[in-house]
Tab-separated table of C-alpha atoms in Angstrom:
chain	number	residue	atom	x	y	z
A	1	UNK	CA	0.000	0.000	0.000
A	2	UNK	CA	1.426	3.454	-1.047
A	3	UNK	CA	0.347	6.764	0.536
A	4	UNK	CA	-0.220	8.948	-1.866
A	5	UNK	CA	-1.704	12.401	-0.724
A	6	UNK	CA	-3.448	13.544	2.911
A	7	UNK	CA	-4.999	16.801	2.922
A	8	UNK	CA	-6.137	18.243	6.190
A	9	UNK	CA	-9.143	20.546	5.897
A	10	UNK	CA	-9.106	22.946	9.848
A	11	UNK	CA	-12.317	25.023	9.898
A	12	UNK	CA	-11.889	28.133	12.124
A	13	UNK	CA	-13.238	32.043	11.872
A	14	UNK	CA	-10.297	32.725	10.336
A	15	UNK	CA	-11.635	36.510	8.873
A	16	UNK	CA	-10.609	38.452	6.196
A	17	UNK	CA	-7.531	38.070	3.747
A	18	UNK	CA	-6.081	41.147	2.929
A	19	UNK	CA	-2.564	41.761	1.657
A	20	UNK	CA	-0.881	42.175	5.066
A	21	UNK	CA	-2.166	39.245	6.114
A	22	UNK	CA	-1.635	37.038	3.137
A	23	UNK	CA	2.034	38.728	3.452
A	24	UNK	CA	2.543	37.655	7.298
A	25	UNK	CA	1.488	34.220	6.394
A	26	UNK	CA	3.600	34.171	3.012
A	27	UNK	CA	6.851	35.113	5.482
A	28	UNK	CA	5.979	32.716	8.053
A	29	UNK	CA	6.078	29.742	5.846
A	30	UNK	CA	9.048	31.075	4.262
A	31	UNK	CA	10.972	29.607	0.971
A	32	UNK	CA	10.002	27.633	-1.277
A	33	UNK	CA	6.703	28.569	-1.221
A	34	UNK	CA	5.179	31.576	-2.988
A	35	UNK	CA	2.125	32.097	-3.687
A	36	UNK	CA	0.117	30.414	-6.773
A	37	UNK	CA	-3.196	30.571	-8.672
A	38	UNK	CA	-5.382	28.327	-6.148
A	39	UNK	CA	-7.687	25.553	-7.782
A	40	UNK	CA	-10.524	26.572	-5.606
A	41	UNK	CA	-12.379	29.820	-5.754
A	42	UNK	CA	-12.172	32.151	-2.544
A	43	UNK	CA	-9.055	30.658	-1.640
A	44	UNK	CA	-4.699	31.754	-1.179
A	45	UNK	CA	-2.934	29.346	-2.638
A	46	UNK	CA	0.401	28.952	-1.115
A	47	UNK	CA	2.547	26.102	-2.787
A	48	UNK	CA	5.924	24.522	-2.172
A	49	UNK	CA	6.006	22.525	-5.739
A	50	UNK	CA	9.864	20.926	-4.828
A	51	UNK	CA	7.873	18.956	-2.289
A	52	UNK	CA	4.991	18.959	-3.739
A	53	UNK	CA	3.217	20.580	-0.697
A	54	UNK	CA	1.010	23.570	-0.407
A	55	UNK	CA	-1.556	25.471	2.143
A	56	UNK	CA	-5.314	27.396	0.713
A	57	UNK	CA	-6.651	29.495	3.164
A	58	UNK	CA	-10.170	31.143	2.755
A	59	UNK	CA	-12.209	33.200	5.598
A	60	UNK	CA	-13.479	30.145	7.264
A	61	UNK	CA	-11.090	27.788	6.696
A	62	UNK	CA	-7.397	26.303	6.227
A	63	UNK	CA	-6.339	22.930	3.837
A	64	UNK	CA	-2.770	21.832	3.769
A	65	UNK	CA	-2.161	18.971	1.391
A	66	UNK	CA	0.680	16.573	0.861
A	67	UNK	CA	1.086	14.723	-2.423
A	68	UNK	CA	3.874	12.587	-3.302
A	69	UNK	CA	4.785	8.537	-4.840
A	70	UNK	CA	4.743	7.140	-1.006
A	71	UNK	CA	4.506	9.258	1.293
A	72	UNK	CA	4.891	9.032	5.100
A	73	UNK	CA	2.341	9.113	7.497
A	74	UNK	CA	4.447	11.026	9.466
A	75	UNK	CA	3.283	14.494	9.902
A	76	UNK	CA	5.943	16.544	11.609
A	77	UNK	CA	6.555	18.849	8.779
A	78	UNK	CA	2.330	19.572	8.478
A	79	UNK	CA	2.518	20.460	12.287
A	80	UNK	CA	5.455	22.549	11.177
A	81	UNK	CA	3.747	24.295	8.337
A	82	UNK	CA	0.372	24.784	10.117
A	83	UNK	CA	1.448	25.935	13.218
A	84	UNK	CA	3.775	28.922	11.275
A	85	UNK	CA	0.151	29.234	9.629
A	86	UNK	CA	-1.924	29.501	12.529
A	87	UNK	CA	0.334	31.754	14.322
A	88	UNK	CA	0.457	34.138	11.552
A	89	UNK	CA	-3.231	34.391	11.515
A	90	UNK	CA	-3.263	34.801	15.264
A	91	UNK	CA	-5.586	32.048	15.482
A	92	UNK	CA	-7.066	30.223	18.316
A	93	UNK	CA	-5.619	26.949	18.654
A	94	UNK	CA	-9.405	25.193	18.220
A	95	UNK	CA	-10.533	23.593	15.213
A	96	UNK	CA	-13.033	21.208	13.171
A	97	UNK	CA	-10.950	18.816	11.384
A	98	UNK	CA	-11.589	16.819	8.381
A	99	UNK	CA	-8.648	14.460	7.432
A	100	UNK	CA	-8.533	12.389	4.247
A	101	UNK	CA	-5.676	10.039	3.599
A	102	UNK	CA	-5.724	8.451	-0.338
A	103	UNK	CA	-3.520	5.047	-1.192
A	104	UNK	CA	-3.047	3.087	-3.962
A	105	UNK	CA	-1.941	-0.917	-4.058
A	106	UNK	CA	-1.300	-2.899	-6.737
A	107	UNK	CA	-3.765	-5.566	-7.645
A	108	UNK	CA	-2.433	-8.993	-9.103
A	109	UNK	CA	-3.892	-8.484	-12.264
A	110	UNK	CA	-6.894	-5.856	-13.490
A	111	UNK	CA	-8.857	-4.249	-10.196
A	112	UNK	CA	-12.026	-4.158	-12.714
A	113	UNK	CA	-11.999	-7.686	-12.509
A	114	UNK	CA	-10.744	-8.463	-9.177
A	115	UNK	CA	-13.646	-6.315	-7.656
A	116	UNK	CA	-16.344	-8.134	-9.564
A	117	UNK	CA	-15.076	-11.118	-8.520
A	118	UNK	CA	-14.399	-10.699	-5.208
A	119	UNK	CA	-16.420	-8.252	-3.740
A	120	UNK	CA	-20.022	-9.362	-4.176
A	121	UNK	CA	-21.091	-12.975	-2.843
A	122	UNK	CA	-22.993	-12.860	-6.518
A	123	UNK	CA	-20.915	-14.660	-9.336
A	124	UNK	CA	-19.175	-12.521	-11.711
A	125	UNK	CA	-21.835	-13.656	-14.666
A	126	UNK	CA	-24.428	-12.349	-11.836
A	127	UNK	CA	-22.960	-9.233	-11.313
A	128	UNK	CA	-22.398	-8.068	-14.996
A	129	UNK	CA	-25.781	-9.244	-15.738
A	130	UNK	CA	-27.242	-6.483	-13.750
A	131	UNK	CA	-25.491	-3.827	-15.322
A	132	UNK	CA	-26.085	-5.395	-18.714
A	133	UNK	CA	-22.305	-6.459	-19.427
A	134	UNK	CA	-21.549	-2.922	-18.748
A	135	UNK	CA	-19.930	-3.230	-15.877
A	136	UNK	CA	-16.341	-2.284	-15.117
A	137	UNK	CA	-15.852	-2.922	-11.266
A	138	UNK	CA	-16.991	-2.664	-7.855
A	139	UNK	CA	-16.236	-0.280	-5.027
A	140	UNK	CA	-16.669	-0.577	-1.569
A	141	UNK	CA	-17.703	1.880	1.435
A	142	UNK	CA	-17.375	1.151	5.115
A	143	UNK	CA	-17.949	3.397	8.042
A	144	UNK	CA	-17.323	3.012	11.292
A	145	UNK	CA	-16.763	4.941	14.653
A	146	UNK	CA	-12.989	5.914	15.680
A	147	UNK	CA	-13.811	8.033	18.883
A	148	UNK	CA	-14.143	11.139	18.482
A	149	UNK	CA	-13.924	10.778	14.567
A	150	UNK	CA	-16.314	9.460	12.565
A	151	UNK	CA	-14.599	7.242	9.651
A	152	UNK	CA	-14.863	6.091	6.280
A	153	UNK	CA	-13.301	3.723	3.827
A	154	UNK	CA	-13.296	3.507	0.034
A	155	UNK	CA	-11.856	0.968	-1.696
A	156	UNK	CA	-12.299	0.586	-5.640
A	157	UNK	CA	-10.060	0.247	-9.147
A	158	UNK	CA	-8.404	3.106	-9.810
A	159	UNK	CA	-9.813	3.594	-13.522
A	160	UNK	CA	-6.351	5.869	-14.143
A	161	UNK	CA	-4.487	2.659	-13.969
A	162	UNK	CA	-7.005	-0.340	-14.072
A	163	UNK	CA	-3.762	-2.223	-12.244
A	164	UNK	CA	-4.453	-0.699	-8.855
A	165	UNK	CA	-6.775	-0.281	-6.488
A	166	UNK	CA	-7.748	3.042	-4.885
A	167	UNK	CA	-8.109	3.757	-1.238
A	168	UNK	CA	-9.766	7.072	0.250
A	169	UNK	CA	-9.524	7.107	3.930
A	170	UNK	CA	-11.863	10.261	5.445
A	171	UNK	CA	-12.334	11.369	9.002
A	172	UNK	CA	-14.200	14.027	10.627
A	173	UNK	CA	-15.198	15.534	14.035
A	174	UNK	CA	-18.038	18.262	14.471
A	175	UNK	CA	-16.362	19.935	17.804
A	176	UNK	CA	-13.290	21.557	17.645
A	177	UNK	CA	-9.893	20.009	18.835
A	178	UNK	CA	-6.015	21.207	18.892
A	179	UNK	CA	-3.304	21.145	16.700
A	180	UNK	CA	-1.851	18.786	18.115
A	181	UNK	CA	-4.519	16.465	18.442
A	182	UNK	CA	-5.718	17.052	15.372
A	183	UNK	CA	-2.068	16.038	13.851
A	184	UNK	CA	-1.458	13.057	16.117
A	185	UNK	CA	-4.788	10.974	14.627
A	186	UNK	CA	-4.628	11.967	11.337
A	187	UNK	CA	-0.577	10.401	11.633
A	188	UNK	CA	-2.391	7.527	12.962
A	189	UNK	CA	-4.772	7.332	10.172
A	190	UNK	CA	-2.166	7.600	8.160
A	191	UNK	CA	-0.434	4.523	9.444
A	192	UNK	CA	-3.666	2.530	9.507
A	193	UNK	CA	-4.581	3.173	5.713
A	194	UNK	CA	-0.747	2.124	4.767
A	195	UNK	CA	-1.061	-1.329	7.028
A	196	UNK	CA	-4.089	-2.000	8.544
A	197	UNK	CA	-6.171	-1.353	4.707
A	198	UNK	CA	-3.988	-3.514	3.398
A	199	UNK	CA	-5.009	-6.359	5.373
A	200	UNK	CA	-8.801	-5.201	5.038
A	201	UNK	CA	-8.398	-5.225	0.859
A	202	UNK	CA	-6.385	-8.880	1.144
A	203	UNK	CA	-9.022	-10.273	3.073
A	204	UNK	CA	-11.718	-8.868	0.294
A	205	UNK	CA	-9.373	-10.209	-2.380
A	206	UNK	CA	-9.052	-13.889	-0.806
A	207	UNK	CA	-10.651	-16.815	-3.078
């Protein structure tokens, strides 16, 4: 299982952007990043493209996002980054916190076909019947309680690259929390979607 991308979404009354501010913020973070064109509307893009790394901040809320070919669930450089940003928004260290980990592993053989086969208790010849041979795979969607988150887990081919699966992890919490807090589960969610998935999607994927 590869890591490939966790974005943190911290909702917070975070006000108005204006240039000083977008300035203080641009300063805390410091080189390489400069700010960029952001792929949302509303928000300040701030991007660090050498490690492929950047921050949007809008009035009522701040995403930091990590993309990369396997990344760590180790989030010591986020805490780094975020912190710098809180403190240069004078910020309140309370937050609603989404967290979203995405993975990809490598299927023996097609996903498509893996997926119809294995994740239904229907045969295959069932399966694609329903869909009038149209079919091209299968995707799974558990939830599940990981106090104080609430979870969810995606697993289907990724239709990119019909030889892998993907894997979206989500979590979310409607009252506020720290930082740190914050940072510490979503490193944890991290390191369940890179091991613990793994084990879920062989376990889907047995004959």
């Amino acid at each position: 299982m590869q890591l490939k991308q966790v974005q943190i979404s911290l909702n917070a009354p975070i006000g108005q952007l204006g240039e000083v501010r977008k300035s203080h913020v641009l300063q805390a973070l410091g080189v390489p990043f400069t700010i960029q064109p952001a792929p949302i509307p509303g928000f300040v893009a701030y991007v660090d493209p050498l490690h492929r790394r950047s921050v949007m901040l809008a009035e009522h809320q701040i995403i930091f996002i990590h993309e990369g070919e396997n990344i760590s669930p180790d989030l010591r450089d986020a805490e780094r980054i975020l912190v710098r940003t809180r403190d240069a928004l004078l910020l309140d260290d309370r937050f609603v916190a989404g967290i979203q980990w995405i993975a990809h592993h490598e299927a023996d053989g097609a996903a498509t076909e893996l997926s119809v086969e294995r994740f239904l208790r229907l045969s295959a010849s069932e399966v694609r019947a329903l869909f009038e041979q149209g079919l091209r795979g299968i995707g799974l969607r558990f939830t599940y309680e990981s106090p104080p988150f609430t979870c969810d887990l995606r697993i289907e081919p990724y239709y990119a690259d019909t030889a892998l699966f993907f894997i979206q992890f989500n979590a979310a919490h409607p009252q506020p929390l720290s930082l740190e807090t914050i940072l510490l589960r979503a490193a944890e969610f991290g390191e369940y979607v890179r091991d613990e998935a793994e084990e879920v999607l062989a376990s889907l994927l047995q004959g």
